[in-house]
Amino acid sequence: MIRIHLKTILVSLLSLSVSSEIPCNVLTTNSGSVCVCTSSYCDSVPKVIDLQPGQYQFYTTSKEKLGFWSVEGRFDDVSISGNNTIRIANISTTYQTILGFGGAFTDATGINILRLSENTQELLMQSYFGEDGIEYSLGRIPFGGTDFSTREYTYCDVEDDTLESFALQEEDFNYKIPFVQKALELRGGSDNFKFIASAWSAPAWMKSNNKVNGFSFLLDDYYNLWAKYYLKSLDAYKENNIEFWGITTQNEPNDGYLMTKVPNNGFSFFKMRKWITNFFGPAIRNSTYTALKIIAHDDQLLFLPITKYIILEDEDAVSYVDGIGLHWYTNFFIKDWFHLLASSSKKELFRLATEACIDTLTNSGLTVDMGSWDRAEEYLDDIITDLKYDFIGWIDWNMALSETGGPNWVENETDAPIIVNGDDDEFYKQPMFYALGHFSKFIVPGSVRIAIENSLATLKTVAFVRPDGKIAVILWNRSSLDVSIMLDILGDTKDFTIKGHSINTLLYLHHNSE
């Protein structure tokens, strides 16, 4: 149980000029604050309004004031300071198109949601996927068990070269599929929500050590059968009305050689090239899932140089690959320019951040640090950096965990944007939730990144044109001091004060927008 030293405070609406449909029910913690949701109360995001030309809507979340707070105004107001100018000079120079932002449907997430009453479950799902929530548009679904399960399992644990005994497990039907289907319902169908599949381990009998974890690798004799296993997994989910946009070649293929606890398939870089070229790639392309996006690497940035030169520069292997998936766990000591290696001279590839969480490598001593703004800023730094290197999306790991960061059968607990307290039938939205929400809510799928000029070291910015014509500007002030800026968008100007330790999104409709 997390120790709370101050009572819960219900934040009141400040005035009619500030919109917060349902405000954050603040709980002060040892490390900051969280927003508490119960069976009858949960904060929401102020609605995005239909802007008129010259009008803006400005959303703020800060260390001092958690939740989403929105104000509206016009850019034709008189500017009075303009100390520091942030400028969008044109929208004709464009970069990547956004696929989306989201999280993973792990067993642990489903287990924790089911610890809550029906009403509280509904509010948690609404928080992530509803119109009044942060509207996730990407989901990662594990095929079989992960460390965030309560046991080790695959879909064919009994040795069977025919795969006739292949079957989804109770975890799929209890902890994954119902919440995936609920997310699709809340988002209005598959046009608004994309899924990516990843596998952690093959059945133990296909592996060198006859275990799902430990030092291991997939035996060469089972490469073809393992490819058929993927196709059967896709078929099984399709029978439950769940189809996938993309699939990764293997979750963290280096784990089999470097880790001892997490379920894995060890693939050397040369074996991965063989797997993609001769088995996985042909199996997907010659199936009914030929349009599925194949995502290579799905591992740490640290290993990307080797993937690039052994796999991405191999013409045969990369012919099957559509994009590169990257995990963030070694980013704290890897230089930004490593992102440039997520490319191939043979083919244009998209870049997607496929997993991130505060884990034992990146935390400050606490597995779950309730209310930590520092952890939200770790997310912000990584997301904005990725976007500047043309990433098309960013996927968080577990969407909901217990107060100890589990369950996890190999004791590899981590933090999460939402922490569930099943005993009291409530859940806590951490600052990480709101950091992610500024992207998933406002940088909607189909948004296109544009250039933005900014010379302030303490202010990180990124800008987009959304499909509805609105210009979206993210402004993250990572210093403790407020900053006065003048925002110049295509010659229209407006002064803003950016609060210390805050994440802000401005939506603006320019006078020349059609």
PDB file of N, CA, C and O in Angstrom, residues 169-228:
ATOM      1  N   GLN A 169      -5.779 -19.002 -24.537  1.00  0.00           N
ATOM      2  CA  GLN A 169      -5.874 -19.406 -23.145  1.00  0.00           C
ATOM      3  C   GLN A 169      -6.903 -18.553 -22.389  1.00  0.00           C
ATOM      4  O   GLN A 169      -7.416 -17.555 -22.909  1.00  0.00           O
ATOM      5  N   GLU A 170      -7.175 -18.961 -21.157  1.00  0.00           N
ATOM      6  CA  GLU A 170      -8.153 -18.231 -20.347  1.00  0.00           C
ATOM      7  C   GLU A 170      -7.751 -16.774 -20.180  1.00  0.00           C
ATOM      8  O   GLU A 170      -8.612 -15.894 -20.054  1.00  0.00           O
ATOM      9  N   GLU A 171      -6.445 -16.502 -20.176  1.00  0.00           N
ATOM     10  CA  GLU A 171      -5.988 -15.114 -20.041  1.00  0.00           C
ATOM     11  C   GLU A 171      -6.457 -14.263 -21.218  1.00  0.00           C
ATOM     12  O   GLU A 171      -6.792 -13.077 -21.047  1.00  0.00           O
ATOM     13  N   ASP A 172      -6.448 -14.844 -22.413  1.00  0.00           N
ATOM     14  CA  ASP A 172      -6.928 -14.096 -23.588  1.00  0.00           C
ATOM     15  C   ASP A 172      -8.410 -13.749 -23.442  1.00  0.00           C
ATOM     16  O   ASP A 172      -8.822 -12.620 -23.709  1.00  0.00           O
ATOM     17  N   PHE A 173      -9.197 -14.735 -23.007  1.00  0.00           N
ATOM     18  CA  PHE A 173     -10.649 -14.545 -22.930  1.00  0.00           C
ATOM     19  C   PHE A 173     -11.086 -13.744 -21.701  1.00  0.00           C
ATOM     20  O   PHE A 173     -12.154 -13.128 -21.720  1.00  0.00           O
ATOM     21  N   ASN A 174     -10.260 -13.734 -20.658  1.00  0.00           N
ATOM     22  CA  ASN A 174     -10.624 -13.003 -19.438  1.00  0.00           C
ATOM     23  C   ASN A 174      -9.963 -11.633 -19.335  1.00  0.00           C
ATOM     24  O   ASN A 174     -10.597 -10.663 -18.892  1.00  0.00           O
ATOM     25  N   TYR A 175      -8.694 -11.534 -19.729  1.00  0.00           N
ATOM     26  CA  TYR A 175      -7.913 -10.334 -19.430  1.00  0.00           C
ATOM     27  C   TYR A 175      -7.564  -9.476 -20.641  1.00  0.00           C
ATOM     28  O   TYR A 175      -7.211  -8.305 -20.485  1.00  0.00           O
ATOM     29  N   LYS A 176      -7.616 -10.024 -21.832  1.00  0.00           N
ATOM     30  CA  LYS A 176      -7.234  -9.256 -23.021  1.00  0.00           C
ATOM     31  C   LYS A 176      -8.431  -8.933 -23.904  1.00  0.00           C
ATOM     32  O   LYS A 176      -8.808  -7.761 -24.068  1.00  0.00           O
ATOM     33  N   ILE A 177      -9.033  -9.964 -24.480  1.00  0.00           N
ATOM     34  CA  ILE A 177     -10.064  -9.755 -25.506  1.00  0.00           C
ATOM     35  C   ILE A 177     -11.223  -8.865 -25.040  1.00  0.00           C
ATOM     36  O   ILE A 177     -11.636  -7.955 -25.782  1.00  0.00           O
ATOM     37  N   PRO A 178     -11.779  -9.047 -23.820  1.00  0.00           N
ATOM     38  CA  PRO A 178     -12.897  -8.168 -23.425  1.00  0.00           C
ATOM     39  C   PRO A 178     -12.521  -6.692 -23.416  1.00  0.00           C
ATOM     40  O   PRO A 178     -13.338  -5.837 -23.802  1.00  0.00           O
ATOM     41  N   PHE A 179     -11.294  -6.376 -23.003  1.00  0.00           N
ATOM     42  CA  PHE A 179     -10.895  -4.975 -22.912  1.00  0.00           C
ATOM     43  C   PHE A 179     -10.480  -4.425 -24.273  1.00  0.00           C
ATOM     44  O   PHE A 179     -10.668  -3.235 -24.552  1.00  0.00           O
ATOM     45  N   VAL A 180      -9.929  -5.280 -25.128  1.00  0.00           N
ATOM     46  CA  VAL A 180      -9.671  -4.872 -26.503  1.00  0.00           C
ATOM     47  C   VAL A 180     -10.993  -4.532 -27.198  1.00  0.00           C
ATOM     48  O   VAL A 180     -11.121  -3.502 -27.872  1.00  0.00           O
ATOM     49  N   GLN A 181     -11.987  -5.390 -27.032  1.00  0.00           N
ATOM     50  CA  GLN A 181     -13.287  -5.150 -27.662  1.00  0.00           C
ATOM     51  C   GLN A 181     -13.962  -3.901 -27.089  1.00  0.00           C
ATOM     52  O   GLN A 181     -14.609  -3.140 -27.823  1.00  0.00           O
ATOM     53  N   LYS A 182     -13.808  -3.670 -25.794  1.00  0.00           N
ATOM     54  CA  LYS A 182     -14.358  -2.464 -25.182  1.00  0.00           C
ATOM     55  C   LYS A 182     -13.675  -1.210 -25.732  1.00  0.00           C
ATOM     56  O   LYS A 182     -14.342  -0.200 -26.015  1.00  0.00           O
ATOM     57  N   ALA A 183     -12.361  -1.294 -25.904  1.00  0.00           N
ATOM     58  CA  ALA A 183     -11.628  -0.157 -26.465  1.00  0.00           C
ATOM     59  C   ALA A 183     -12.116   0.144 -27.883  1.00  0.00           C
ATOM     60  O   ALA A 183     -12.311   1.313 -28.250  1.00  0.00           O
ATOM     61  N   LEU A 184     -12.317  -0.897 -28.679  1.00  0.00           N
ATOM     62  CA  LEU A 184     -12.832  -0.703 -30.037  1.00  0.00           C
ATOM     63  C   LEU A 184     -14.213  -0.055 -30.022  1.00  0.00           C
ATOM     64  O   LEU A 184     -14.513   0.838 -30.830  1.00  0.00           O
ATOM     65  N   GLU A 185     -15.037  -0.486 -29.097  1.00  0.00           N
ATOM     66  CA  GLU A 185     -16.381   0.100 -28.970  1.00  0.00           C
ATOM     67  C   GLU A 185     -16.303   1.580 -28.632  1.00  0.00           C
ATOM     68  O   GLU A 185     -16.984   2.423 -29.244  1.00  0.00           O
ATOM     69  N   LEU A 186     -15.461   1.923 -27.668  1.00  0.00           N
ATOM     70  CA  LEU A 186     -15.353   3.317 -27.247  1.00  0.00           C
ATOM     71  C   LEU A 186     -14.731   4.198 -28.327  1.00  0.00           C
ATOM     72  O   LEU A 186     -15.064   5.382 -28.431  1.00  0.00           O
ATOM     73  N   ARG A 187     -13.845   3.620 -29.140  1.00  0.00           N
ATOM     74  CA  ARG A 187     -13.186   4.415 -30.176  1.00  0.00           C
ATOM     75  C   ARG A 187     -13.955   4.404 -31.500  1.00  0.00           C
ATOM     76  O   ARG A 187     -13.541   5.047 -32.467  1.00  0.00           O
ATOM     77  N   GLY A 188     -15.059   3.671 -31.541  1.00  0.00           N
ATOM     78  CA  GLY A 188     -15.886   3.691 -32.737  1.00  0.00           C
ATOM     79  C   GLY A 188     -15.400   2.784 -33.849  1.00  0.00           C
ATOM     80  O   GLY A 188     -15.672   3.044 -35.027  1.00  0.00           O
ATOM     81  N   GLY A 189     -14.670   1.719 -33.482  1.00  0.00           N
ATOM     82  CA  GLY A 189     -14.284   0.730 -34.474  1.00  0.00           C
ATOM     83  C   GLY A 189     -12.830   0.787 -34.884  1.00  0.00           C
ATOM     84  O   GLY A 189     -12.061   1.661 -34.471  1.00  0.00           O
ATOM     85  N   SER A 190     -12.455  -0.154 -35.741  1.00  0.00           N
ATOM     86  CA  SER A 190     -11.056  -0.343 -36.121  1.00  0.00           C
ATOM     87  C   SER A 190     -10.499   0.786 -36.981  1.00  0.00           C
ATOM     88  O   SER A 190      -9.282   0.912 -37.114  1.00  0.00           O
ATOM     89  N   ASP A 191     -11.356   1.606 -37.572  1.00  0.00           N
ATOM     90  CA  ASP A 191     -10.847   2.750 -38.336  1.00  0.00           C
ATOM     91  C   ASP A 191     -10.126   3.743 -37.434  1.00  0.00           C
ATOM     92  O   ASP A 191      -9.268   4.498 -37.905  1.00  0.00           O
ATOM     93  N   ASN A 192     -10.487   3.749 -36.159  1.00  0.00           N
ATOM     94  CA  ASN A 192      -9.909   4.712 -35.211  1.00  0.00           C
ATOM     95  C   ASN A 192      -8.932   4.071 -34.233  1.00  0.00           C
ATOM     96  O   ASN A 192      -8.439   4.754 -33.333  1.00  0.00           O
ATOM     97  N   PHE A 193      -8.679   2.772 -34.395  1.00  0.00           N
ATOM     98  CA  PHE A 193      -7.815   2.088 -33.433  1.00  0.00           C
ATOM     99  C   PHE A 193      -7.033   1.007 -34.157  1.00  0.00           C
ATOM    100  O   PHE A 193      -7.609   0.162 -34.831  1.00  0.00           O
ATOM    101  N   LYS A 194      -5.707   1.027 -34.005  1.00  0.00           N
ATOM    102  CA  LYS A 194      -4.828   0.059 -34.648  1.00  0.00           C
ATOM    103  C   LYS A 194      -4.156  -0.814 -33.587  1.00  0.00           C
ATOM    104  O   LYS A 194      -3.751  -0.328 -32.525  1.00  0.00           O
ATOM    105  N   PHE A 195      -4.011  -2.108 -33.917  1.00  0.00           N
ATOM    106  CA  PHE A 195      -3.384  -3.059 -32.997  1.00  0.00           C
ATOM    107  C   PHE A 195      -2.102  -3.622 -33.587  1.00  0.00           C
ATOM    108  O   PHE A 195      -2.003  -3.869 -34.787  1.00  0.00           O
ATOM    109  N   ILE A 196      -1.144  -3.837 -32.683  1.00  0.00           N
ATOM    110  CA  ILE A 196       0.133  -4.446 -33.044  1.00  0.00           C
ATOM    111  C   ILE A 196       0.318  -5.679 -32.179  1.00  0.00           C
ATOM    112  O   ILE A 196       0.070  -5.645 -30.966  1.00  0.00           O
ATOM    113  N   ALA A 197       0.751  -6.778 -32.781  1.00  0.00           N
ATOM    114  CA  ALA A 197       0.963  -8.032 -32.056  1.00  0.00           C
ATOM    115  C   ALA A 197       2.452  -8.279 -31.841  1.00  0.00           C
ATOM    116  O   ALA A 197       3.274  -7.940 -32.693  1.00  0.00           O
ATOM    117  N   SER A 198       2.772  -8.876 -30.692  1.00  0.00           N
ATOM    118  CA  SER A 198       4.151  -9.276 -30.384  1.00  0.00           C
ATOM    119  C   SER A 198       4.111 -10.577 -29.604  1.00  0.00           C
ATOM    120  O   SER A 198       3.209 -10.791 -28.786  1.00  0.00           O
ATOM    121  N   ALA A 199       5.098 -11.429 -29.843  1.00  0.00           N
ATOM    122  CA  ALA A 199       5.240 -12.660 -29.056  1.00  0.00           C
ATOM    123  C   ALA A 199       6.507 -12.595 -28.225  1.00  0.00           C
ATOM    124  O   ALA A 199       7.522 -12.058 -28.665  1.00  0.00           O
ATOM    125  N   TRP A 200       6.415 -13.155 -27.014  1.00  0.00           N
ATOM    126  CA  TRP A 200       7.563 -13.195 -26.109  1.00  0.00           C
ATOM    127  C   TRP A 200       8.311 -14.522 -26.235  1.00  0.00           C
ATOM    128  O   TRP A 200       9.512 -14.532 -26.439  1.00  0.00           O
ATOM    129  N   SER A 201       7.611 -15.628 -26.116  1.00  0.00           N
ATOM    130  CA  SER A 201       8.284 -16.927 -26.175  1.00  0.00           C
ATOM    131  C   SER A 201       7.501 -17.928 -27.009  1.00  0.00           C
ATOM    132  O   SER A 201       6.270 -17.948 -26.992  1.00  0.00           O
ATOM    133  N   ALA A 202       8.245 -18.774 -27.705  1.00  0.00           N
ATOM    134  CA  ALA A 202       7.659 -19.952 -28.341  1.00  0.00           C
ATOM    135  C   ALA A 202       7.387 -20.991 -27.262  1.00  0.00           C
ATOM    136  O   ALA A 202       7.900 -20.893 -26.131  1.00  0.00           O
ATOM    137  N   PRO A 203       6.578 -22.014 -27.547  1.00  0.00           N
ATOM    138  CA  PRO A 203       6.423 -23.124 -26.603  1.00  0.00           C
ATOM    139  C   PRO A 203       7.789 -23.677 -26.203  1.00  0.00           C
ATOM    140  O   PRO A 203       8.707 -23.755 -27.036  1.00  0.00           O
ATOM    141  N   ALA A 204       7.923 -24.051 -24.954  1.00  0.00           N
ATOM    142  CA  ALA A 204       9.228 -24.480 -24.426  1.00  0.00           C
ATOM    143  C   ALA A 204       9.829 -25.610 -25.242  1.00  0.00           C
ATOM    144  O   ALA A 204      11.057 -25.681 -25.409  1.00  0.00           O
ATOM    145  N   TRP A 205       9.014 -26.499 -25.777  1.00  0.00           N
ATOM    146  CA  TRP A 205       9.536 -27.645 -26.524  1.00  0.00           C
ATOM    147  C   TRP A 205      10.141 -27.263 -27.867  1.00  0.00           C
ATOM    148  O   TRP A 205      10.809 -28.078 -28.510  1.00  0.00           O
ATOM    149  N   MET A 206       9.942 -26.017 -28.296  1.00  0.00           N
ATOM    150  CA  MET A 206      10.599 -25.543 -29.513  1.00  0.00           C
ATOM    151  C   MET A 206      11.952 -24.893 -29.231  1.00  0.00           C
ATOM    152  O   MET A 206      12.637 -24.462 -30.168  1.00  0.00           O
ATOM    153  N   LYS A 207      12.346 -24.820 -27.955  1.00  0.00           N
ATOM    154  CA  LYS A 207      13.495 -24.001 -27.576  1.00  0.00           C
ATOM    155  C   LYS A 207      14.665 -24.826 -27.045  1.00  0.00           C
ATOM    156  O   LYS A 207      14.505 -25.966 -26.618  1.00  0.00           O
ATOM    157  N   SER A 208      15.824 -24.188 -27.030  1.00  0.00           N
ATOM    158  CA  SER A 208      17.071 -24.876 -26.687  1.00  0.00           C
ATOM    159  C   SER A 208      17.126 -25.339 -25.239  1.00  0.00           C
ATOM    160  O   SER A 208      17.754 -26.359 -24.932  1.00  0.00           O
ATOM    161  N   ASN A 209      16.479 -24.625 -24.322  1.00  0.00           N
ATOM    162  CA  ASN A 209      16.555 -24.986 -22.894  1.00  0.00           C
ATOM    163  C   ASN A 209      15.258 -25.588 -22.362  1.00  0.00           C
ATOM    164  O   ASN A 209      15.123 -25.814 -21.157  1.00  0.00           O
ATOM    165  N   ASN A 210      14.280 -25.795 -23.270  1.00  0.00           N
ATOM    166  CA  ASN A 210      12.983 -26.369 -22.888  1.00  0.00           C
ATOM    167  C   ASN A 210      12.286 -25.539 -21.809  1.00  0.00           C
ATOM    168  O   ASN A 210      11.571 -26.074 -20.965  1.00  0.00           O
ATOM    169  N   LYS A 211      12.461 -24.209 -21.856  1.00  0.00           N
ATOM    170  CA  LYS A 211      11.823 -23.279 -20.925  1.00  0.00           C
ATOM    171  C   LYS A 211      11.374 -22.039 -21.701  1.00  0.00           C
ATOM    172  O   LYS A 211      11.911 -21.740 -22.776  1.00  0.00           O
ATOM    173  N   VAL A 212      10.395 -21.310 -21.149  1.00  0.00           N
ATOM    174  CA  VAL A 212       9.969 -20.085 -21.818  1.00  0.00           C
ATOM    175  C   VAL A 212      10.897 -18.925 -21.511  1.00  0.00           C
ATOM    176  O   VAL A 212      10.892 -17.916 -22.216  1.00  0.00           O
ATOM    177  N   ASN A 213      11.700 -19.040 -20.453  1.00  0.00           N
ATOM    178  CA  ASN A 213      12.631 -17.960 -20.116  1.00  0.00           C
ATOM    179  C   ASN A 213      14.017 -18.549 -19.895  1.00  0.00           C
ATOM    180  O   ASN A 213      14.279 -19.714 -20.195  1.00  0.00           O
ATOM    181  N   GLY A 214      14.927 -17.717 -19.365  1.00  0.00           N
ATOM    182  CA  GLY A 214      16.292 -18.164 -19.190  1.00  0.00           C
ATOM    183  C   GLY A 214      17.104 -17.984 -20.462  1.00  0.00           C
ATOM    184  O   GLY A 214      16.635 -17.441 -21.465  1.00  0.00           O
ATOM    185  N   PHE A 215      18.354 -18.465 -20.443  1.00  0.00           N
ATOM    186  CA  PHE A 215      19.223 -18.393 -21.610  1.00  0.00           C
ATOM    187  C   PHE A 215      18.701 -19.389 -22.635  1.00  0.00           C
ATOM    188  O   PHE A 215      18.748 -20.600 -22.436  1.00  0.00           O
ATOM    189  N   SER A 216      18.167 -18.887 -23.757  1.00  0.00           N
ATOM    190  CA  SER A 216      17.520 -19.798 -24.698  1.00  0.00           C
ATOM    191  C   SER A 216      17.417 -19.183 -26.076  1.00  0.00           C
ATOM    192  O   SER A 216      17.553 -17.970 -26.247  1.00  0.00           O
ATOM    193  N   PHE A 217      17.170 -20.045 -27.051  1.00  0.00           N
ATOM    194  CA  PHE A 217      16.904 -19.589 -28.404  1.00  0.00           C
ATOM    195  C   PHE A 217      16.009 -20.608 -29.093  1.00  0.00           C
ATOM    196  O   PHE A 217      15.901 -21.768 -28.673  1.00  0.00           O
ATOM    197  N   LEU A 218      15.327 -20.156 -30.141  1.00  0.00           N
ATOM    198  CA  LEU A 218      14.441 -21.020 -30.909  1.00  0.00           C
ATOM    199  C   LEU A 218      15.295 -21.994 -31.719  1.00  0.00           C
ATOM    200  O   LEU A 218      16.211 -21.594 -32.431  1.00  0.00           O
ATOM    201  N   LEU A 219      14.979 -23.276 -31.631  1.00  0.00           N
ATOM    202  CA  LEU A 219      15.717 -24.292 -32.383  1.00  0.00           C
ATOM    203  C   LEU A 219      15.453 -24.144 -33.878  1.00  0.00           C
ATOM    204  O   LEU A 219      14.318 -23.895 -34.298  1.00  0.00           O
ATOM    205  N   ASP A 220      16.489 -24.319 -34.676  1.00  0.00           N
ATOM    206  CA  ASP A 220      16.374 -24.121 -36.122  1.00  0.00           C
ATOM    207  C   ASP A 220      15.279 -24.980 -36.741  1.00  0.00           C
ATOM    208  O   ASP A 220      14.596 -24.548 -37.683  1.00  0.00           O
ATOM    209  N   ASP A 221      15.095 -26.179 -36.234  1.00  0.00           N
ATOM    210  CA  ASP A 221      14.111 -27.097 -36.815  1.00  0.00           C
ATOM    211  C   ASP A 221      12.680 -26.598 -36.668  1.00  0.00           C
ATOM    212  O   ASP A 221      11.774 -27.102 -37.353  1.00  0.00           O
ATOM    213  N   TYR A 222      12.471 -25.589 -35.790  1.00  0.00           N
ATOM    214  CA  TYR A 222      11.108 -25.124 -35.526  1.00  0.00           C
ATOM    215  C   TYR A 222      10.814 -23.745 -36.130  1.00  0.00           C
ATOM    216  O   TYR A 222       9.753 -23.174 -35.862  1.00  0.00           O
ATOM    217  N   TYR A 223      11.716 -23.200 -36.925  1.00  0.00           N
ATOM    218  CA  TYR A 223      11.479 -21.885 -37.515  1.00  0.00           C
ATOM    219  C   TYR A 223      10.181 -21.870 -38.328  1.00  0.00           C
ATOM    220  O   TYR A 223       9.378 -20.939 -38.218  1.00  0.00           O
ATOM    221  N   ASN A 224       9.969 -22.879 -39.139  1.00  0.00           N
ATOM    222  CA  ASN A 224       8.769 -22.907 -39.977  1.00  0.00           C
ATOM    223  C   ASN A 224       7.505 -23.073 -39.135  1.00  0.00           C
ATOM    224  O   ASN A 224       6.489 -22.402 -39.365  1.00  0.00           O
ATOM    225  N   LEU A 225       7.569 -23.950 -38.135  1.00  0.00           N
ATOM    226  CA  LEU A 225       6.406 -24.171 -37.279  1.00  0.00           C
ATOM    227  C   LEU A 225       6.086 -22.923 -36.455  1.00  0.00           C
ATOM    228  O   LEU A 225       4.916 -22.602 -36.219  1.00  0.00           O
ATOM    229  N   TRP A 226       7.108 -22.210 -36.024  1.00  0.00           N
ATOM    230  CA  TRP A 226       6.912 -20.979 -35.249  1.00  0.00           C
ATOM    231  C   TRP A 226       6.213 -19.922 -36.118  1.00  0.00           C
ATOM    232  O   TRP A 226       5.352 -19.179 -35.639  1.00  0.00           O
ATOM    233  N   ALA A 227       6.558 -19.874 -37.410  1.00  0.00           N
ATOM    234  CA  ALA A 227       5.865 -18.957 -38.319  1.00  0.00           C
ATOM    235  C   ALA A 227       4.394 -19.343 -38.452  1.00  0.00           C
ATOM    236  O   ALA A 227       3.504 -18.475 -38.465  1.00  0.00           O
ATOM    237  N   LYS A 228       4.095 -20.641 -38.529  1.00  0.00           N
ATOM    238  CA  LYS A 228       2.704 -21.090 -38.599  1.00  0.00           C
ATOM    239  C   LYS A 228       1.956 -20.761 -37.312  1.00  0.00           C
ATOM    240  O   LYS A 228       0.752 -20.448 -37.340  1.00  0.00           O
TER     241      LYS A 228
END
